[in-house]
N, CA, C and O atoms as a Tinker XYZ file with bonds, in Angstrom:
   352  protein
     1  N    -13.067000  -21.523000   11.533000    73     2
     2  CA   -11.819000  -20.835000   11.275000    64     1     3
     3  C    -11.283000  -21.325000    9.926000    63     2     4     5
     4  O    -11.207000  -22.528000    9.678000    81     3
     5  N    -10.921000  -20.399000    9.079000    73     3     6
     6  CA   -10.374000  -20.762000    7.769000    64     5     7
     7  C     -8.889000  -21.114000    7.908000    63     6     8     9
     8  O     -8.264000  -20.851000    8.935000    81     7
     9  N     -8.352000  -21.710000    6.859000    73     7    10
    10  CA    -6.920000  -22.016000    6.871000    64     9    11
    11  C     -6.105000  -20.735000    6.997000    63    10    12    13
    12  O     -5.098000  -20.693000    7.703000    81    11
    13  N     -6.544000  -19.708000    6.313000    73    11    14
    14  CA    -5.828000  -18.434000    6.395000    64    13    15
    15  C     -5.860000  -17.892000    7.822000    63    14    16    17
    16  O     -4.832000  -17.467000    8.349000    81    15
    17  N     -7.024000  -17.906000    8.441000    73    15    18
    18  CA    -7.152000  -17.412000    9.814000    64    17    19
    19  C     -6.280000  -18.225000   10.763000    63    18    20    21
    20  O     -5.624000  -17.672000   11.646000    81    19
    21  N     -6.279000  -19.536000   10.574000    73    19    22
    22  CA    -5.455000  -20.391000   11.419000    64    21    23
    23  C     -3.979000  -20.075000   11.216000    63    22    24    25
    24  O     -3.230000  -19.939000   12.184000    81    23
    25  N     -3.568000  -19.959000    9.976000    73    23    26
    26  CA    -2.178000  -19.623000    9.684000    64    25    27
    27  C     -1.767000  -18.293000   10.288000    63    26    28    29
    28  O     -0.680000  -18.174000   10.854000    81    27
    29  N     -2.625000  -17.299000   10.171000    73    27    30
    30  CA    -2.335000  -15.992000   10.759000    64    29    31
    31  C     -2.263000  -16.089000   12.281000    63    30    32    33
    32  O     -1.398000  -15.478000   12.908000    81    31
    33  N     -3.169000  -16.852000   12.864000    73    31    34
    34  CA    -3.168000  -17.061000   14.315000    64    33    35
    35  C     -1.844000  -17.686000   14.770000    63    34    36    37
    36  O     -1.344000  -17.397000   15.857000    81    35
    37  N     -1.297000  -18.539000   13.919000    73    35    38
    38  CA    -0.035000  -19.209000   14.235000    64    37    39
    39  C      1.180000  -18.336000   13.932000    63    38    40    41
    40  O      2.314000  -18.740000   14.188000    81    39
    41  N      0.946000  -17.142000   13.389000    73    39    42
    42  CA     2.034000  -16.203000   13.159000    64    41    43
    43  C      2.542000  -16.113000   11.734000    63    42    44    45
    44  O      3.586000  -15.510000   11.483000    81    43
    45  N      1.818000  -16.705000   10.804000    73    43    46
    46  CA     2.238000  -16.647000    9.403000    64    45    47
    47  C      1.803000  -15.327000    8.781000    63    46    48    49
    48  O      0.844000  -14.696000    9.226000    81    47
    49  N      2.531000  -14.926000    7.741000    73    47    50
    50  CA     2.155000  -13.717000    7.012000    64    49    51
    51  C      0.818000  -13.965000    6.311000    63    50    52    53
    52  O      0.616000  -15.030000    5.729000    81    51
    53  N     -0.092000  -12.996000    6.361000    73    51    54
    54  CA    -1.429000  -13.182000    5.787000    64    53    55
    55  C     -1.440000  -13.661000    4.341000    63    54    56    57
    56  O     -2.278000  -14.485000    3.974000    81    55
    57  N     -0.528000  -13.161000    3.514000    73    55    58
    58  CA    -0.541000  -13.548000    2.101000    64    57    59
    59  C     -0.003000  -14.961000    1.864000    63    58    60    61
    60  O     -0.153000  -15.492000    0.763000    81    59
    61  N      0.615000  -15.576000    2.862000    73    59    62
    62  CA     1.158000  -16.932000    2.728000    64    61    63
    63  C      0.401000  -17.965000    3.558000    63    62    64    65
    64  O      0.546000  -19.168000    3.342000    81    63
    65  N     -0.402000  -17.498000    4.501000    73    63    66
    66  CA    -1.008000  -18.384000    5.500000    64    65    67
    67  C     -1.857000  -19.497000    4.891000    63    66    68    69
    68  O     -1.673000  -20.665000    5.233000    81    67
    69  N     -2.769000  -19.161000    4.007000    73    67    70
    70  CA    -3.668000  -20.163000    3.442000    64    69    71
    71  C     -2.904000  -21.214000    2.644000    63    70    72    73
    72  O     -3.140000  -22.412000    2.803000    81    71
    73  N     -1.995000  -20.771000    1.793000    73    71    74
    74  CA    -1.222000  -21.709000    0.970000    64    73    75
    75  C     -0.368000  -22.622000    1.837000    63    74    76    77
    76  O     -0.290000  -23.822000    1.576000    81    75
    77  N      0.266000  -22.076000    2.855000    73    75    78
    78  CA     1.129000  -22.881000    3.722000    64    77    79
    79  C      0.303000  -23.915000    4.490000    63    78    80    81
    80  O      0.716000  -25.067000    4.614000    81    79
    81  N     -0.851000  -23.514000    5.002000    73    79    82
    82  CA    -1.692000  -24.460000    5.735000    64    81    83
    83  C     -2.174000  -25.575000    4.810000    63    82    84    85
    84  O     -2.264000  -26.729000    5.228000    81    83
    85  N     -2.481000  -25.242000    3.562000    73    83    86
    86  CA    -2.876000  -26.257000    2.583000    64    85    87
    87  C     -1.734000  -27.240000    2.346000    63    86    88    89
    88  O     -1.962000  -28.446000    2.246000    81    87
    89  N     -0.516000  -26.733000    2.256000    73    87    90
    90  CA     0.643000  -27.604000    2.057000    64    89    91
    91  C      0.830000  -28.547000    3.242000    63    90    92    93
    92  O      1.172000  -29.715000    3.054000    81    91
    93  N      0.613000  -28.059000    4.444000    73    91    94
    94  CA     0.714000  -28.925000    5.623000    64    93    95
    95  C     -0.375000  -29.993000    5.584000    63    94    96    97
    96  O     -0.117000  -31.170000    5.838000    81    95
    97  N     -1.591000  -29.567000    5.264000    73    95    98
    98  CA    -2.724000  -30.490000    5.248000    64    97    99
    99  C     -2.529000  -31.607000    4.223000    63    98   100   101
   100  O     -2.900000  -32.753000    4.476000    81    99
   101  N     -1.953000  -31.277000    3.078000    73    99   102
   102  CA    -1.754000  -32.260000    2.012000    64   101   103
   103  C     -0.459000  -33.051000    2.160000    63   102   104   105
   104  O     -0.192000  -33.959000    1.374000    81   103
   105  N      0.341000  -32.711000    3.158000    73   103   106
   106  CA     1.594000  -33.421000    3.372000    64   105   107
   107  C      2.712000  -32.988000    2.444000    63   106   108   109
   108  O      3.722000  -33.683000    2.333000    81   107
   109  N      2.553000  -31.860000    1.778000    73   107   110
   110  CA     3.589000  -31.362000    0.874000    64   109   111
   111  C      4.744000  -30.732000    1.645000    63   110   112   113
   112  O      5.877000  -30.705000    1.165000    81   111
   113  N      4.461000  -30.239000    2.808000    73   111   114
   114  CA     5.463000  -29.695000    3.726000    64   113   115
   115  C      5.094000  -30.155000    5.126000    63   114   116   117
   116  O      3.931000  -30.444000    5.406000    81   115
   117  N      6.082000  -30.222000    5.998000    73   115   118
   118  CA     5.834000  -30.597000    7.395000    64   117   119
   119  C      6.188000  -29.418000    8.294000    63   118   120   121
   120  O      7.236000  -28.796000    8.124000    81   119
   121  N      5.320000  -29.114000    9.244000    73   119   122
   122  CA     5.633000  -28.018000   10.165000    64   121   123
   123  C      6.753000  -28.424000   11.114000    63   122   124   125
   124  O      6.908000  -29.602000   11.435000    81   123
   125  N      7.534000  -27.441000   11.562000    73   123   126
   126  CA     8.548000  -27.755000   12.568000    64   125   127
   127  C      7.850000  -27.994000   13.908000    63   126   128   129
   128  O      6.649000  -27.759000   14.043000    81   127
   129  N      8.611000  -28.458000   14.888000    73   127   130
   130  CA     7.991000  -28.850000   16.152000    64   129   131
   131  C      7.322000  -27.674000   16.857000    63   130   132   133
   132  O      6.245000  -27.833000   17.430000    81   131
   133  N      7.936000  -26.513000   16.824000    73   131   134
   134  CA     7.353000  -25.348000   17.485000    64   133   135
   135  C      6.003000  -24.995000   16.865000    63   134   136   137
   136  O      5.043000  -24.712000   17.580000    81   135
   137  N      5.933000  -25.012000   15.545000    73   135   138
   138  CA     4.668000  -24.716000   14.880000    64   137   139
   139  C      3.646000  -25.810000   15.174000    63   138   140   141
   140  O      2.468000  -25.521000   15.385000    81   139
   141  N      4.090000  -27.054000   15.187000    73   139   142
   142  CA     3.198000  -28.164000   15.501000    64   141   143
   143  C      2.633000  -28.014000   16.911000    63   142   144   145
   144  O      1.459000  -28.300000   17.149000    81   143
   145  N      3.460000  -27.573000   17.828000    73   143   146
   146  CA     3.009000  -27.359000   19.204000    64   145   147
   147  C      1.959000  -26.243000   19.266000    63   146   148   149
   148  O      0.957000  -26.365000   19.970000    81   147
   149  N      2.198000  -25.164000   18.528000    73   147   150
   150  CA     1.217000  -24.067000   18.492000    64   149   151
   151  C     -0.078000  -24.518000   17.811000    63   150   152   153
   152  O     -1.171000  -24.155000   18.245000    81   151
   153  N      0.050000  -25.306000   16.750000    73   151   154
   154  CA    -1.119000  -25.826000   16.045000    64   153   155
   155  C     -1.931000  -26.738000   16.961000    63   154   156   157
   156  O     -3.161000  -26.685000   16.979000    81   155
   157  N     -1.237000  -27.560000   17.707000    73   155   158
   158  CA    -1.881000  -28.438000   18.677000    64   157   159
   159  C     -2.703000  -27.630000   19.678000    63   158   160   161
   160  O     -3.842000  -27.982000   19.987000    81   159
   161  N     -2.122000  -26.561000   20.172000    73   159   162
   162  CA    -2.834000  -25.712000   21.118000    64   161   163
   163  C     -4.016000  -24.995000   20.484000    63   162   164   165
   164  O     -5.082000  -24.892000   21.090000    81   163
   165  N     -3.830000  -24.503000   19.270000    73   163   166
   166  CA    -4.899000  -23.770000   18.580000    64   165   167
   167  C     -6.099000  -24.664000   18.289000    63   166   168   169
   168  O     -7.244000  -24.217000   18.367000    81   167
   169  N     -5.840000  -25.919000   17.956000    73   167   170
   170  CA    -6.915000  -26.852000   17.610000    64   169   171
   171  C     -7.361000  -27.696000   18.796000    63   170   172   173
   172  O     -8.310000  -28.473000   18.690000    81   171
   173  N     -6.677000  -27.543000   19.920000    73   171   174
   174  CA    -6.982000  -28.276000   21.152000    64   173   175
   175  C     -6.945000  -29.791000   20.935000    63   174   176   177
   176  O     -7.857000  -30.516000   21.332000    81   175
   177  N     -5.874000  -30.242000   20.301000    73   175   178
   178  CA    -5.636000  -31.673000   20.122000    64   177   179
   179  C     -4.198000  -31.968000   20.533000    63   178   180   181
   180  O     -3.332000  -31.106000   20.388000    81   179
   181  N     -3.926000  -33.172000   21.043000    73   179   182
   182  CA    -2.548000  -33.510000   21.408000    64   181   183
   183  C     -1.681000  -33.697000   20.162000    63   182   184   185
   184  O     -2.180000  -34.068000   19.099000    81   183
   185  N     -0.410000  -33.444000   20.297000    73   183   186
   186  CA     0.515000  -33.546000   19.163000    64   185   187
   187  C      0.467000  -34.919000   18.482000    63   186   188   189
   188  O      0.483000  -34.965000   17.252000    81   187
   189  N      0.410000  -36.044000   19.217000    73   187   190
   190  CA     0.371000  -37.346000   18.530000    64   189   191
   191  C     -0.801000  -37.498000   17.553000    63   190   192   193
   192  O     -0.735000  -38.305000   16.626000    81   191
   193  N     -1.853000  -36.739000   17.758000    73   191   194
   194  CA    -3.014000  -36.790000   16.866000    64   193   195
   195  C     -2.615000  -36.543000   15.411000    63   194   196   197
   196  O     -3.173000  -37.152000   14.498000    81   195
   197  N     -1.658000  -35.658000   15.201000    73   195   198
   198  CA    -1.251000  -35.293000   13.843000    64   197   199
   199  C     -0.508000  -36.415000   13.121000    63   198   200   201
   200  O     -0.347000  -36.356000   11.902000    81   199
   201  N     -0.060000  -37.420000   13.839000    73   199   202
   202  CA     0.736000  -38.485000   13.239000    64   201   203
   203  C     -0.056000  -39.766000   13.003000    63   202   204   205
   204  O      0.517000  -40.782000   12.609000    81   203
   205  N     -1.354000  -39.729000   13.237000    73   203   206
   206  CA    -2.194000  -40.912000   13.067000    64   205   207
   207  C     -2.651000  -41.046000   11.622000    63   206   208   209
   208  O     -3.192000  -40.110000   11.034000    81   207
   209  N     -2.426000  -42.208000   11.073000    73   207   210
   210  CA    -2.927000  -42.493000    9.733000    64   209   211
   211  C     -4.262000  -43.220000    9.803000    63   210   212   213
   212  O     -4.972000  -43.325000    8.803000    81   211
   213  N     -4.597000  -43.715000   10.970000    73   211   214
   214  CA    -5.827000  -44.464000   11.186000    64   213   215
   215  C     -6.800000  -43.588000   11.983000    63   214   216   217
   216  O     -6.455000  -43.092000   13.055000    81   215
   217  N     -8.002000  -43.402000   11.465000    73   215   218
   218  CA    -8.984000  -42.545000   12.131000    64   217   219
   219  C     -9.374000  -43.056000   13.511000    63   218   220   221
   220  O     -9.628000  -42.264000   14.418000    81   219
   221  N     -9.424000  -44.373000   13.675000    73   219   222
   222  CA    -9.782000  -44.935000   14.974000    64   221   223
   223  C     -8.714000  -44.621000   16.007000    63   222   224   225
   224  O     -9.034000  -44.268000   17.142000    81   223
   225  N     -7.456000  -44.744000   15.629000    73   223   226
   226  CA    -6.360000  -44.416000   16.546000    64   225   227
   227  C     -6.391000  -42.928000   16.881000    63   226   228   229
   228  O     -6.168000  -42.545000   18.030000    81   227
   229  N     -6.663000  -42.095000   15.894000    73   227   230
   230  CA    -6.759000  -40.651000   16.140000    64   229   231
   231  C     -7.874000  -40.355000   17.137000    63   230   232   233
   232  O     -7.706000  -39.531000   18.036000    81   231
   233  N     -8.999000  -41.020000   16.979000    73   231   234
   234  CA   -10.119000  -40.820000   17.903000    64   233   235
   235  C     -9.767000  -41.307000   19.303000    63   234   236   237
   236  O    -10.120000  -40.670000   20.295000    81   235
   237  N     -9.071000  -42.437000   19.381000    73   235   238
   238  CA    -8.624000  -42.935000   20.691000    64   237   239
   239  C     -7.705000  -41.927000   21.379000    63   238   240   241
   240  O     -7.817000  -41.699000   22.583000    81   239
   241  N     -6.810000  -41.333000   20.621000    73   239   242
   242  CA    -5.898000  -40.336000   21.189000    64   241   243
   243  C     -6.683000  -39.155000   21.744000    63   242   244   245
   244  O     -6.372000  -38.655000   22.825000    81   243
   245  N     -7.690000  -38.713000   21.016000    73   243   246
   246  CA    -8.507000  -37.599000   21.506000    64   245   247
   247  C     -9.229000  -37.973000   22.797000    63   246   248   249
   248  O     -9.313000  -37.163000   23.721000    81   247
   249  N     -9.744000  -39.186000   22.862000    73   247   250
   250  CA   -10.448000  -39.622000   24.072000    64   249   251
   251  C     -9.480000  -39.805000   25.240000    63   250   252   253
   252  O     -9.797000  -39.430000   26.369000    81   251
   253  N     -8.311000  -40.376000   24.982000    73   251   254
   254  CA    -7.312000  -40.554000   26.042000    64   253   255
   255  C     -6.849000  -39.221000   26.602000    63   254   256   257
   256  O     -6.566000  -39.101000   27.794000    81   255
   257  N     -6.774000  -38.233000   25.746000    73   255   258
   258  CA    -6.325000  -36.911000   26.176000    64   257   259
   259  C     -7.291000  -36.279000   27.179000    63   258   260   261
   260  O     -6.902000  -35.403000   27.951000    81   259
   261  N     -8.537000  -36.721000   27.167000    73   259   262
   262  CA    -9.545000  -36.191000   28.092000    64   261   263
   263  C     -9.416000  -36.781000   29.496000    63   262   264   265
   264  O     -9.942000  -36.223000   30.460000    81   263
   265  N     -8.714000  -37.911000   29.606000    73   263   266
   266  CA    -8.589000  -38.596000   30.896000    64   265   267
   267  C     -7.457000  -38.007000   31.724000    63   266   268   269
   268  O     -6.487000  -37.471000   31.188000    81   267
   269  N     -7.601000  -38.116000   33.043000    73   267   270
   270  CA    -6.480000  -37.690000   33.885000    64   269   271
   271  C     -5.433000  -38.806000   33.882000    63   270   272   273
   272  O     -5.748000  -39.938000   33.516000    81   271
   273  N     -4.200000  -38.509000   34.281000    73   271   274
   274  CA    -3.118000  -39.504000   34.205000    64   273   275
   275  C     -3.425000  -40.821000   34.925000    63   274   276   277
   276  O     -3.054000  -41.887000   34.434000    81   275
   277  N     -4.084000  -40.764000   36.061000    73   275   278
   278  CA    -4.409000  -41.995000   36.793000    64   277   279
   279  C     -5.384000  -42.859000   35.996000    63   278   280   281
   280  O     -5.245000  -44.082000   35.959000    81   279
   281  N     -6.365000  -42.231000   35.363000    73   279   282
   282  CA    -7.324000  -42.982000   34.549000    64   281   283
   283  C     -6.636000  -43.600000   33.333000    63   282   284   285
   284  O     -6.938000  -44.731000   32.951000    81   283
   285  N     -5.719000  -42.861000   32.734000    73   283   286
   286  CA    -4.971000  -43.398000   31.588000    64   285   287
   287  C     -4.155000  -44.617000   31.998000    63   286   288   289
   288  O     -4.121000  -45.621000   31.286000    81   287
   289  N     -3.503000  -44.523000   33.146000    73   287   290
   290  CA    -2.676000  -45.629000   33.627000    64   289   291
   291  C     -3.527000  -46.859000   33.914000    63   290   292   293
   292  O     -3.144000  -47.976000   33.566000    81   291
   293  N     -4.691000  -46.657000   34.552000    73   291   294
   294  CA    -5.595000  -47.773000   34.844000    64   293   295
   295  C     -6.046000  -48.430000   33.545000    63   294   296   297
   296  O     -6.053000  -49.656000   33.439000    81   295
   297  N     -6.417000  -47.633000   32.575000    73   295   298
   298  CA    -6.858000  -48.156000   31.286000    64   297   299
   299  C     -5.735000  -48.921000   30.592000    63   298   300   301
   300  O     -5.967000  -49.987000   30.021000    81   299
   301  N     -4.538000  -48.387000   30.639000    73   299   302
   302  CA    -3.386000  -49.052000   30.032000    64   301   303
   303  C     -3.145000  -50.414000   30.671000    63   302   304   305
   304  O     -2.915000  -51.398000   29.968000    81   303
   305  N     -3.195000  -50.476000   31.987000    73   303   306
   306  CA    -2.984000  -51.751000   32.681000    64   305   307
   307  C     -4.055000  -52.767000   32.303000    63   306   308   309
   308  O     -3.748000  -53.941000   32.095000    81   307
   309  N     -5.297000  -52.331000   32.213000    73   307   310
   310  CA    -6.377000  -53.245000   31.836000    64   309   311
   311  C     -6.183000  -53.757000   30.410000    63   310   312   313
   312  O     -6.401000  -54.937000   30.134000    81   311
   313  N     -5.780000  -52.881000   29.521000    73   311   314
   314  CA    -5.554000  -53.301000   28.139000    64   313   315
   315  C     -4.381000  -54.269000   28.035000    63   314   316   317
   316  O     -4.430000  -55.223000   27.258000    81   315
   317  N     -3.333000  -54.032000   28.809000    73   315   318
   318  CA    -2.180000  -54.936000   28.810000    64   317   319
   319  C     -2.556000  -56.318000   29.313000    63   318   320   321
   320  O     -1.982000  -57.317000   28.880000    81   319
   321  N     -3.514000  -56.379000   30.222000    73   319   322
   322  CA    -3.948000  -57.664000   30.775000    64   321   323
   323  C     -4.913000  -58.383000   29.836000    63   322   324   325
   324  O     -5.348000  -59.501000   30.111000    81   323
   325  N     -5.237000  -57.731000   28.738000    73   323   326
   326  CA    -6.076000  -58.376000   27.736000    64   325   327
   327  C     -7.559000  -58.272000   27.991000    63   326   328   329
   328  O     -8.358000  -58.868000   27.268000    81   327
   329  N     -7.936000  -57.532000   28.996000    73   327   330
   330  CA    -9.350000  -57.390000   29.308000    64   329   331
   331  C     -9.924000  -56.112000   28.748000    63   330   332   333
   332  O     -9.211000  -55.160000   28.431000    81   331
   333  N    -11.215000  -56.124000   28.639000    73   331   334
   334  CA   -11.900000  -54.893000   28.240000    64   333   335
   335  C    -11.901000  -53.951000   29.429000    63   334   336   337
   336  O    -12.042000  -54.396000   30.568000    81   335
   337  N    -11.749000  -52.674000   29.188000    73   335   338
   338  CA   -11.775000  -51.707000   30.290000    64   337   339
   339  C    -13.083000  -51.792000   31.062000    63   338   340   341
   340  O    -14.158000  -51.912000   30.474000    81   339
   341  N    -12.982000  -51.728000   32.367000    73   339   342
   342  CA   -14.177000  -51.788000   33.203000    64   341   343
   343  C    -14.708000  -50.389000   33.437000    63   342   344   345
   344  O    -13.962000  -49.411000   33.394000    81   343
   345  N    -15.989000  -50.308000   33.682000    73   343   346
   346  CA   -16.608000  -49.019000   33.993000    64   345   347
   347  C    -16.312000  -48.679000   35.439000    63   346   348   349
   348  O    -16.383000  -49.537000   36.318000    81   347
   349  N    -15.982000  -47.423000   35.678000    73   347   350
   350  CA   -15.695000  -46.981000   37.049000    64   349   351
   351  C    -16.952000  -46.530000   37.731000    63   350   352
   352  O    -16.912000  -46.122000   38.892000    81   351
């Protein structure tokens, strides 16, 4: 999907879509929350993913998003206890 296609999918005017998406990507403009929510859905990534400056943290967010809430809670408790997560 091109930036223009993504922008149009998100409801932007075709003649502005590519430029606006480039501005978001480069940090020249920030999308409002509603657009960020739609972008999150279009790209199938959680909203916090967009705020990661560290690639490892971004990857962790993507992996955590795949877990069900109980698995996330178990993992969080194990990490808080200072241990490596155990295999289920």
